[in-house]
């Protein structure tokens, strides 16, 4: 595996691979890799000839009171895991390269970012779409792979790629979970044993709503009450939102008649967790 830092090198790689007729599969990450990220590499490999992973903790998607400085980082471990999984090129740019002095260009997806996490994390999705557009622009991959764990992010990026006429196929990969049901996330390292027990109510609520839908419940109000009752059993969990929305446009639903998604965001001891599940 080759490690690349500079933008000119990644642009040259992109040109060389295009000349050789090779398809680039891209896995953008913020590092501190876990099996969830590595499962994205597996999918990228299935759809491409060369896999490029980026590791960049993007400052513009963190709010002023969020964890940019303390976000877990371990470059050495990440390099080892990426190489073992068969990543061909690991791209680790510097902040000054991704945001050159004087930069003033932002990418904004409007409607899809108004609800769910949008109002609670002002500027977050603008930071995500701006950096992903820059990464896409420098590398020009044919496919890019994202986890469904950040479901709103996935839909927002799909919309951005479509609206900006980017010739990139966006592939979403189902969330990987630990045995107890906790969705894999770099931020899980923040959890002590007691907090983990509390966070587990989130995945349990999602599962209960999914099961109720499978048994035939279609009324969203009833499904939301069911989910809230489960979350209420976790004394230290502060719910930010529990919503059931259309799986594509993320609009709130009253009755489930087409592919839908249940999404939850909640805090445990000032640590924020999100999770979601398909309802079809
Ligand atoms: O999901 C992430 O890790 C980040 O939001 C992404 C897509 C790499 C952009 O910084």
mmCIF file of C-alpha atoms and ligand atoms in Angstrom:
data_model
loop_
_atom_site.group_PDB
_atom_site.id
_atom_site.type_symbol
_atom_site.label_atom_id
_atom_site.label_comp_id
_atom_site.label_asym_id
_atom_site.label_seq_id
_atom_site.Cartn_x
_atom_site.Cartn_y
_atom_site.Cartn_z
ATOM 1 C CA UNK A 1 0.000 0.000 0.000
ATOM 2 C CA UNK A 2 1.318 3.410 -0.955
ATOM 3 C CA UNK A 3 0.716 6.441 1.250
ATOM 4 C CA UNK A 4 0.011 9.730 -0.487
ATOM 5 C CA UNK A 5 -0.038 13.146 1.160
ATOM 6 C CA UNK A 6 0.036 15.715 -1.632
ATOM 7 C CA UNK A 7 -2.839 16.793 -3.885
ATOM 8 C CA UNK A 8 -0.597 16.825 -6.971
ATOM 9 C CA UNK A 9 0.328 13.185 -6.340
ATOM 10 C CA UNK A 10 -3.326 12.122 -5.993
ATOM 11 C CA UNK A 11 -4.216 14.028 -9.173
ATOM 12 C CA UNK A 12 -1.341 12.324 -11.020
ATOM 13 C CA UNK A 13 -2.492 8.929 -9.737
ATOM 14 C CA UNK A 14 -5.993 9.677 -10.998
ATOM 15 C CA UNK A 15 -4.660 10.542 -14.477
ATOM 16 C CA UNK A 16 -2.399 7.454 -14.595
ATOM 17 C CA UNK A 17 -5.201 5.083 -13.592
ATOM 18 C CA UNK A 18 -7.592 6.671 -16.108
ATOM 19 C CA UNK A 19 -4.991 6.140 -18.847
ATOM 20 C CA UNK A 20 -4.647 2.487 -17.856
ATOM 21 C CA UNK A 21 -8.457 2.180 -17.990
ATOM 22 C CA UNK A 22 -8.662 1.267 -14.297
ATOM 23 C CA UNK A 23 -11.731 2.000 -12.167
ATOM 24 C CA UNK A 24 -11.051 3.752 -8.881
ATOM 25 C CA UNK A 25 -13.088 2.708 -5.844
ATOM 26 C CA UNK A 26 -12.925 5.384 -3.147
ATOM 27 C CA UNK A 27 -13.498 5.015 0.615
ATOM 28 C CA UNK A 28 -13.437 8.414 2.351
ATOM 29 C CA UNK A 29 -12.968 8.209 6.145
ATOM 30 C CA UNK A 30 -11.897 10.237 9.146
ATOM 31 C CA UNK A 31 -9.660 7.406 10.322
ATOM 32 C CA UNK A 32 -9.552 5.499 13.611
ATOM 33 C CA UNK A 33 -10.607 2.595 11.461
ATOM 34 C CA UNK A 34 -12.872 -0.190 12.648
ATOM 35 C CA UNK A 35 -14.479 -3.176 10.943
ATOM 36 C CA UNK A 36 -17.273 -0.916 9.635
ATOM 37 C CA UNK A 37 -14.764 1.079 7.560
ATOM 38 C CA UNK A 38 -12.990 -2.081 6.456
ATOM 39 C CA UNK A 39 -16.272 -3.558 5.224
ATOM 40 C CA UNK A 40 -16.507 -0.491 2.925
ATOM 41 C CA UNK A 41 -13.114 -1.499 1.501
ATOM 42 C CA UNK A 42 -14.462 -4.979 0.745
ATOM 43 C CA UNK A 43 -17.361 -3.452 -1.198
ATOM 44 C CA UNK A 44 -15.069 -0.986 -3.018
ATOM 45 C CA UNK A 45 -12.872 -3.922 -4.088
ATOM 46 C CA UNK A 46 -15.865 -5.731 -5.582
ATOM 47 C CA UNK A 47 -16.684 -2.725 -7.783
ATOM 48 C CA UNK A 48 -13.284 -1.405 -8.841
ATOM 49 C CA UNK A 49 -9.718 -2.229 -9.900
ATOM 50 C CA UNK A 50 -7.895 0.042 -7.448
ATOM 51 C CA UNK A 51 -9.029 1.078 -3.957
ATOM 52 C CA UNK A 52 -8.094 4.490 -2.571
ATOM 53 C CA UNK A 53 -8.953 5.290 1.042
ATOM 54 C CA UNK A 54 -8.669 8.796 2.450
ATOM 55 C CA UNK A 55 -8.127 9.624 6.091
ATOM 56 C CA UNK A 56 -8.875 13.226 6.902
ATOM 57 C CA UNK A 57 -10.447 14.556 10.095
ATOM 58 C CA UNK A 58 -12.348 17.378 8.466
ATOM 59 C CA UNK A 59 -12.465 20.444 10.736
ATOM 60 C CA UNK A 60 -15.358 22.150 8.938
ATOM 61 C CA UNK A 61 -17.888 19.447 9.779
ATOM 62 C CA UNK A 62 -17.372 19.843 13.543
ATOM 63 C CA UNK A 63 -19.264 22.549 15.427
ATOM 64 C CA UNK A 64 -17.454 24.871 17.882
ATOM 65 C CA UNK A 65 -18.550 22.717 20.864
ATOM 66 C CA UNK A 66 -17.863 19.394 19.178
ATOM 67 C CA UNK A 67 -14.960 16.988 19.454
ATOM 68 C CA UNK A 68 -12.630 17.984 16.576
ATOM 69 C CA UNK A 69 -9.549 18.277 18.810
ATOM 70 C CA UNK A 70 -10.278 15.125 20.794
ATOM 71 C CA UNK A 71 -11.572 13.051 17.839
ATOM 72 C CA UNK A 72 -9.709 9.706 18.125
ATOM 73 C CA UNK A 73 -6.681 9.469 15.832
ATOM 74 C CA UNK A 74 -4.110 6.693 15.348
ATOM 75 C CA UNK A 75 -2.355 6.985 11.990
ATOM 76 C CA UNK A 76 0.018 4.057 12.538
ATOM 77 C CA UNK A 77 -2.748 1.616 13.440
ATOM 78 C CA UNK A 78 -4.912 2.890 10.550
ATOM 79 C CA UNK A 79 -2.086 2.337 8.045
ATOM 80 C CA UNK A 80 -1.624 -1.219 9.240
ATOM 81 C CA UNK A 81 -5.361 -2.037 9.103
ATOM 82 C CA UNK A 82 -5.818 -0.456 5.675
ATOM 83 C CA UNK A 83 -2.810 -2.324 4.231
ATOM 84 C CA UNK A 84 -3.978 -5.639 5.702
ATOM 85 C CA UNK A 85 -7.431 -5.166 4.155
ATOM 86 C CA UNK A 86 -5.942 -4.536 0.717
ATOM 87 C CA UNK A 87 -6.260 -0.776 0.277
ATOM 88 C CA UNK A 88 -3.955 0.149 -2.620
ATOM 89 C CA UNK A 89 -3.444 3.845 -1.842
ATOM 90 C CA UNK A 90 -3.969 5.619 1.472
ATOM 91 C CA UNK A 91 -4.448 9.364 0.995
ATOM 92 C CA UNK A 92 -3.752 11.430 4.090
ATOM 93 C CA UNK A 93 -3.915 15.120 3.188
ATOM 94 C CA UNK A 94 -3.170 18.068 5.473
ATOM 95 C CA UNK A 95 -5.825 20.633 6.453
ATOM 96 C CA UNK A 96 -3.855 23.367 4.642
ATOM 97 C CA UNK A 97 -4.032 21.363 1.391
ATOM 98 C CA UNK A 98 -7.780 20.683 1.545
ATOM 99 C CA UNK A 99 -8.520 24.268 2.598
ATOM 100 C CA UNK A 100 -5.951 26.427 0.785
ATOM 101 C CA UNK A 101 -5.351 29.916 2.172
ATOM 102 C CA UNK A 102 -8.186 32.251 1.235
ATOM 103 C CA UNK A 103 -10.627 29.450 0.353
ATOM 104 C CA UNK A 104 -14.228 30.638 0.017
ATOM 105 C CA UNK A 105 -16.101 27.886 -1.800
ATOM 106 C CA UNK A 106 -18.811 25.841 -0.068
ATOM 107 C CA UNK A 107 -21.076 23.069 -1.301
ATOM 108 C CA UNK A 108 -24.590 23.098 0.174
ATOM 109 C CA UNK A 109 -27.404 20.581 -0.246
ATOM 110 C CA UNK A 110 -30.567 22.384 0.843
ATOM 111 C CA UNK A 111 -33.737 20.339 1.557
ATOM 112 C CA UNK A 112 -32.154 17.086 2.705
ATOM 113 C CA UNK A 113 -30.143 18.850 5.401
ATOM 114 C CA UNK A 114 -33.052 20.788 6.944
ATOM 115 C CA UNK A 115 -34.291 17.988 9.219
ATOM 116 C CA UNK A 116 -32.891 15.209 11.427
ATOM 117 C CA UNK A 117 -29.270 16.112 12.400
ATOM 118 C CA UNK A 118 -29.324 19.349 10.352
ATOM 119 C CA UNK A 119 -30.816 21.763 12.924
ATOM 120 C CA UNK A 120 -28.830 20.216 15.790
ATOM 121 C CA UNK A 121 -25.477 20.466 13.993
ATOM 122 C CA UNK A 122 -25.541 23.753 12.073
ATOM 123 C CA UNK A 123 -22.960 23.790 9.284
ATOM 124 C CA UNK A 124 -22.157 20.093 9.670
ATOM 125 C CA UNK A 125 -23.508 18.906 6.341
ATOM 126 C CA UNK A 126 -22.034 21.894 4.518
ATOM 127 C CA UNK A 127 -18.656 20.798 5.928
ATOM 128 C CA UNK A 128 -19.273 17.214 4.784
ATOM 129 C CA UNK A 129 -20.412 18.051 1.260
ATOM 130 C CA UNK A 130 -17.646 20.619 0.802
ATOM 131 C CA UNK A 131 -14.896 18.182 1.773
ATOM 132 C CA UNK A 132 -16.389 15.229 -0.123
ATOM 133 C CA UNK A 133 -16.723 17.395 -3.252
ATOM 134 C CA UNK A 134 -13.043 18.402 -2.902
ATOM 135 C CA UNK A 135 -11.933 14.782 -2.411
ATOM 136 C CA UNK A 136 -14.003 13.691 -5.423
ATOM 137 C CA UNK A 137 -12.662 16.569 -7.501
ATOM 138 C CA UNK A 138 -9.002 15.730 -6.829
ATOM 139 C CA UNK A 139 -9.310 11.952 -7.180
ATOM 140 C CA UNK A 140 -12.171 11.552 -9.696
ATOM 141 C CA UNK A 141 -13.160 8.047 -8.617
ATOM 142 C CA UNK A 142 -15.722 6.004 -10.549
ATOM 143 C CA UNK A 143 -17.355 4.720 -7.358
ATOM 144 C CA UNK A 144 -17.404 5.912 -3.751
ATOM 145 C CA UNK A 145 -18.550 3.864 -0.767
ATOM 146 C CA UNK A 146 -20.205 5.210 2.398
ATOM 147 C CA UNK A 147 -21.757 3.535 5.439
ATOM 148 C CA UNK A 148 -25.503 3.579 6.063
ATOM 149 C CA UNK A 149 -24.726 4.329 9.716
ATOM 150 C CA UNK A 150 -24.674 8.018 8.702
ATOM 151 C CA UNK A 151 -27.831 7.614 6.664
ATOM 152 C CA UNK A 152 -28.659 11.300 6.240
ATOM 153 C CA UNK A 153 -25.060 11.938 5.151
ATOM 154 C CA UNK A 154 -25.339 9.148 2.574
ATOM 155 C CA UNK A 155 -28.535 10.618 1.081
ATOM 156 C CA UNK A 156 -27.046 14.124 1.093
ATOM 157 C CA UNK A 157 -23.925 12.931 -0.747
ATOM 158 C CA UNK A 158 -26.045 11.024 -3.285
ATOM 159 C CA UNK A 159 -28.004 14.221 -3.945
ATOM 160 C CA UNK A 160 -24.838 16.307 -4.243
ATOM 161 C CA UNK A 161 -23.270 13.890 -6.753
ATOM 162 C CA UNK A 162 -26.462 13.904 -8.813
ATOM 163 C CA UNK A 163 -26.972 17.668 -8.698
ATOM 164 C CA UNK A 164 -23.346 18.468 -9.540
ATOM 165 C CA UNK A 165 -23.386 15.936 -12.409
ATOM 166 C CA UNK A 166 -20.498 14.007 -10.900
ATOM 167 C CA UNK A 167 -19.919 10.767 -12.858
ATOM 168 C CA UNK A 168 -19.549 8.814 -9.615
ATOM 169 C CA UNK A 169 -21.653 5.922 -8.401
ATOM 170 C CA UNK A 170 -22.379 6.261 -4.681
ATOM 171 C CA UNK A 171 -22.729 2.925 -2.896
ATOM 172 C CA UNK A 172 -24.263 2.621 0.592
ATOM 173 C CA UNK A 173 -23.195 -0.270 2.814
ATOM 174 C CA UNK A 174 -25.328 -1.617 5.694
ATOM 175 C CA UNK A 175 -24.204 -0.781 9.232
ATOM 176 C CA UNK A 176 -21.943 -3.260 10.950
ATOM 177 C CA UNK A 177 -22.848 -4.012 14.570
ATOM 178 C CA UNK A 178 -21.125 -5.539 17.579
ATOM 179 C CA UNK A 179 -22.685 -8.712 18.969
ATOM 180 C CA UNK A 180 -24.800 -6.730 21.438
ATOM 181 C CA UNK A 181 -26.250 -4.690 18.558
ATOM 182 C CA UNK A 182 -24.204 -1.493 19.020
ATOM 183 C CA UNK A 183 -23.477 0.100 15.651
ATOM 184 C CA UNK A 184 -19.727 0.237 15.040
ATOM 185 C CA UNK A 185 -18.387 3.780 15.313
ATOM 186 C CA UNK A 186 -15.011 5.402 15.977
ATOM 187 C CA UNK A 187 -16.682 7.304 18.829
ATOM 188 C CA UNK A 188 -17.554 4.059 20.693
ATOM 189 C CA UNK A 189 -14.111 4.281 22.324
ATOM 190 C CA UNK A 190 -15.514 7.123 24.431
ATOM 191 C CA UNK A 191 -17.996 4.748 26.122
ATOM 192 C CA UNK A 192 -17.512 3.146 29.518
ATOM 193 C CA UNK A 193 -19.443 -0.010 30.390
ATOM 194 C CA UNK A 194 -22.424 1.769 31.954
ATOM 195 C CA UNK A 195 -22.710 4.271 29.086
ATOM 196 C CA UNK A 196 -22.578 1.459 26.562
ATOM 197 C CA UNK A 197 -25.577 -0.177 28.281
ATOM 198 C CA UNK A 198 -27.496 3.084 27.907
ATOM 199 C CA UNK A 199 -26.542 3.541 24.241
ATOM 200 C CA UNK A 200 -27.709 0.006 23.487
ATOM 201 C CA UNK A 201 -31.314 1.155 24.011
ATOM 202 C CA UNK A 202 -30.956 3.050 20.737
ATOM 203 C CA UNK A 203 -30.359 -0.081 18.642
ATOM 204 C CA UNK A 204 -33.007 -1.921 20.683
ATOM 205 C CA UNK A 205 -35.575 0.777 19.888
ATOM 206 C CA UNK A 206 -34.688 0.565 16.193
ATOM 207 C CA UNK A 207 -35.035 -3.214 16.222
ATOM 208 C CA UNK A 208 -38.403 -3.054 18.009
ATOM 209 C CA UNK A 209 -39.756 -0.575 15.436
ATOM 210 C CA UNK A 210 -38.459 -2.763 12.590
ATOM 211 C CA UNK A 211 -40.124 -5.832 14.082
ATOM 212 C CA UNK A 212 -43.435 -4.013 14.571
ATOM 213 C CA UNK A 213 -43.380 -2.933 10.922
ATOM 214 C CA UNK A 214 -42.647 -6.521 9.864
ATOM 215 C CA UNK A 215 -45.675 -7.646 11.873
ATOM 216 C CA UNK A 216 -47.831 -5.169 9.947
ATOM 217 C CA UNK A 217 -47.896 -1.914 11.969
ATOM 218 C CA UNK A 218 -47.892 0.992 9.503
ATOM 219 C CA UNK A 219 -48.981 3.940 11.676
ATOM 220 C CA UNK A 220 -45.967 6.115 12.349
ATOM 221 C CA UNK A 221 -47.341 7.622 15.596
ATOM 222 C CA UNK A 222 -47.705 4.128 17.077
ATOM 223 C CA UNK A 223 -44.220 3.138 15.952
ATOM 224 C CA UNK A 224 -42.716 6.300 17.412
ATOM 225 C CA UNK A 225 -44.455 5.671 20.773
ATOM 226 C CA UNK A 226 -43.058 2.159 20.803
ATOM 227 C CA UNK A 227 -39.536 3.447 20.143
ATOM 228 C CA UNK A 228 -39.851 6.219 22.755
ATOM 229 C CA UNK A 229 -41.073 3.747 25.409
ATOM 230 C CA UNK A 230 -37.920 1.701 24.920
ATOM 231 C CA UNK A 231 -35.619 4.736 24.997
ATOM 232 C CA UNK A 232 -37.362 5.949 28.174
ATOM 233 C CA UNK A 233 -36.004 2.864 29.959
ATOM 234 C CA UNK A 234 -32.489 4.315 29.707
ATOM 235 C CA UNK A 235 -32.326 6.856 32.563
ATOM 236 C CA UNK A 236 -29.197 8.659 31.343
ATOM 237 C CA UNK A 237 -30.130 8.825 27.685
ATOM 238 C CA UNK A 238 -31.265 12.211 26.384
ATOM 239 C CA UNK A 239 -33.190 11.867 23.166
ATOM 240 C CA UNK A 240 -32.478 14.469 20.494
ATOM 241 C CA UNK A 241 -34.796 12.999 17.889
ATOM 242 C CA UNK A 242 -36.587 9.819 16.913
ATOM 243 C CA UNK A 243 -38.091 10.058 13.454
ATOM 244 C CA UNK A 244 -39.540 7.882 10.752
ATOM 245 C CA UNK A 245 -38.969 9.311 7.292
ATOM 246 C CA UNK A 246 -39.125 8.432 3.613
ATOM 247 C CA UNK A 247 -35.926 6.522 2.845
ATOM 248 C CA UNK A 248 -35.050 8.712 -0.128
ATOM 249 C CA UNK A 249 -36.210 12.285 0.475
ATOM 250 C CA UNK A 250 -36.081 12.060 4.307
ATOM 251 C CA UNK A 251 -39.523 13.698 4.663
ATOM 252 C CA UNK A 252 -41.567 12.740 7.741
ATOM 253 C CA UNK A 253 -44.225 10.096 7.133
ATOM 254 C CA UNK A 254 -47.591 9.431 8.775
ATOM 255 C CA UNK A 255 -48.113 5.974 7.339
ATOM 256 C CA UNK A 256 -45.492 3.586 5.990
ATOM 257 C CA UNK A 257 -46.396 2.819 2.392
ATOM 258 C CA UNK A 258 -42.978 2.965 0.747
ATOM 259 C CA UNK A 259 -39.360 2.338 1.823
ATOM 260 C CA UNK A 260 -38.844 4.218 5.089
ATOM 261 C CA UNK A 261 -36.163 4.647 7.699
ATOM 262 C CA UNK A 262 -36.227 5.049 11.464
ATOM 263 C CA UNK A 263 -33.484 7.356 12.734
ATOM 264 C CA UNK A 264 -32.418 8.206 16.272
ATOM 265 C CA UNK A 265 -29.948 10.700 17.762
ATOM 266 C CA UNK A 266 -29.353 10.770 21.510
ATOM 267 C CA UNK A 267 -26.810 11.829 24.104
ATOM 268 C CA UNK A 268 -25.332 9.833 26.937
ATOM 269 C CA UNK A 269 -23.232 12.012 29.280
ATOM 270 C CA UNK A 270 -22.788 14.702 26.611
ATOM 271 C CA UNK A 271 -21.658 12.123 24.034
ATOM 272 C CA UNK A 272 -23.814 12.030 20.928
ATOM 273 C CA UNK A 273 -24.822 8.818 19.163
ATOM 274 C CA UNK A 274 -26.829 8.237 15.998
ATOM 275 C CA UNK A 275 -28.242 5.072 14.507
ATOM 276 C CA UNK A 276 -30.928 4.065 12.035
ATOM 277 C CA UNK A 277 -32.609 1.117 10.386
ATOM 278 C CA UNK A 278 -34.543 0.283 7.245
ATOM 279 C CA UNK A 279 -38.336 -0.129 7.415
ATOM 280 C CA UNK A 280 -39.707 -1.848 4.336
HETATM 281 O O1 LIG B 1 -18.395 9.762 7.428
HETATM 282 C C1 LIG B 1 -17.277 10.288 7.561
HETATM 283 O O2 LIG B 1 -16.333 9.689 8.056
HETATM 284 C C2 LIG B 1 -17.072 11.727 7.112
HETATM 285 O O3 LIG B 1 -18.211 12.480 7.332
HETATM 286 C C3 LIG B 1 -16.600 11.836 5.652
HETATM 287 C C4 LIG B 1 -17.642 11.318 4.680
HETATM 288 C C5 LIG B 1 -15.300 11.083 5.457
HETATM 289 C C6 LIG B 1 -16.351 13.317 5.307
HETATM 290 O O4 LIG B 1 -15.404 13.892 6.142
#
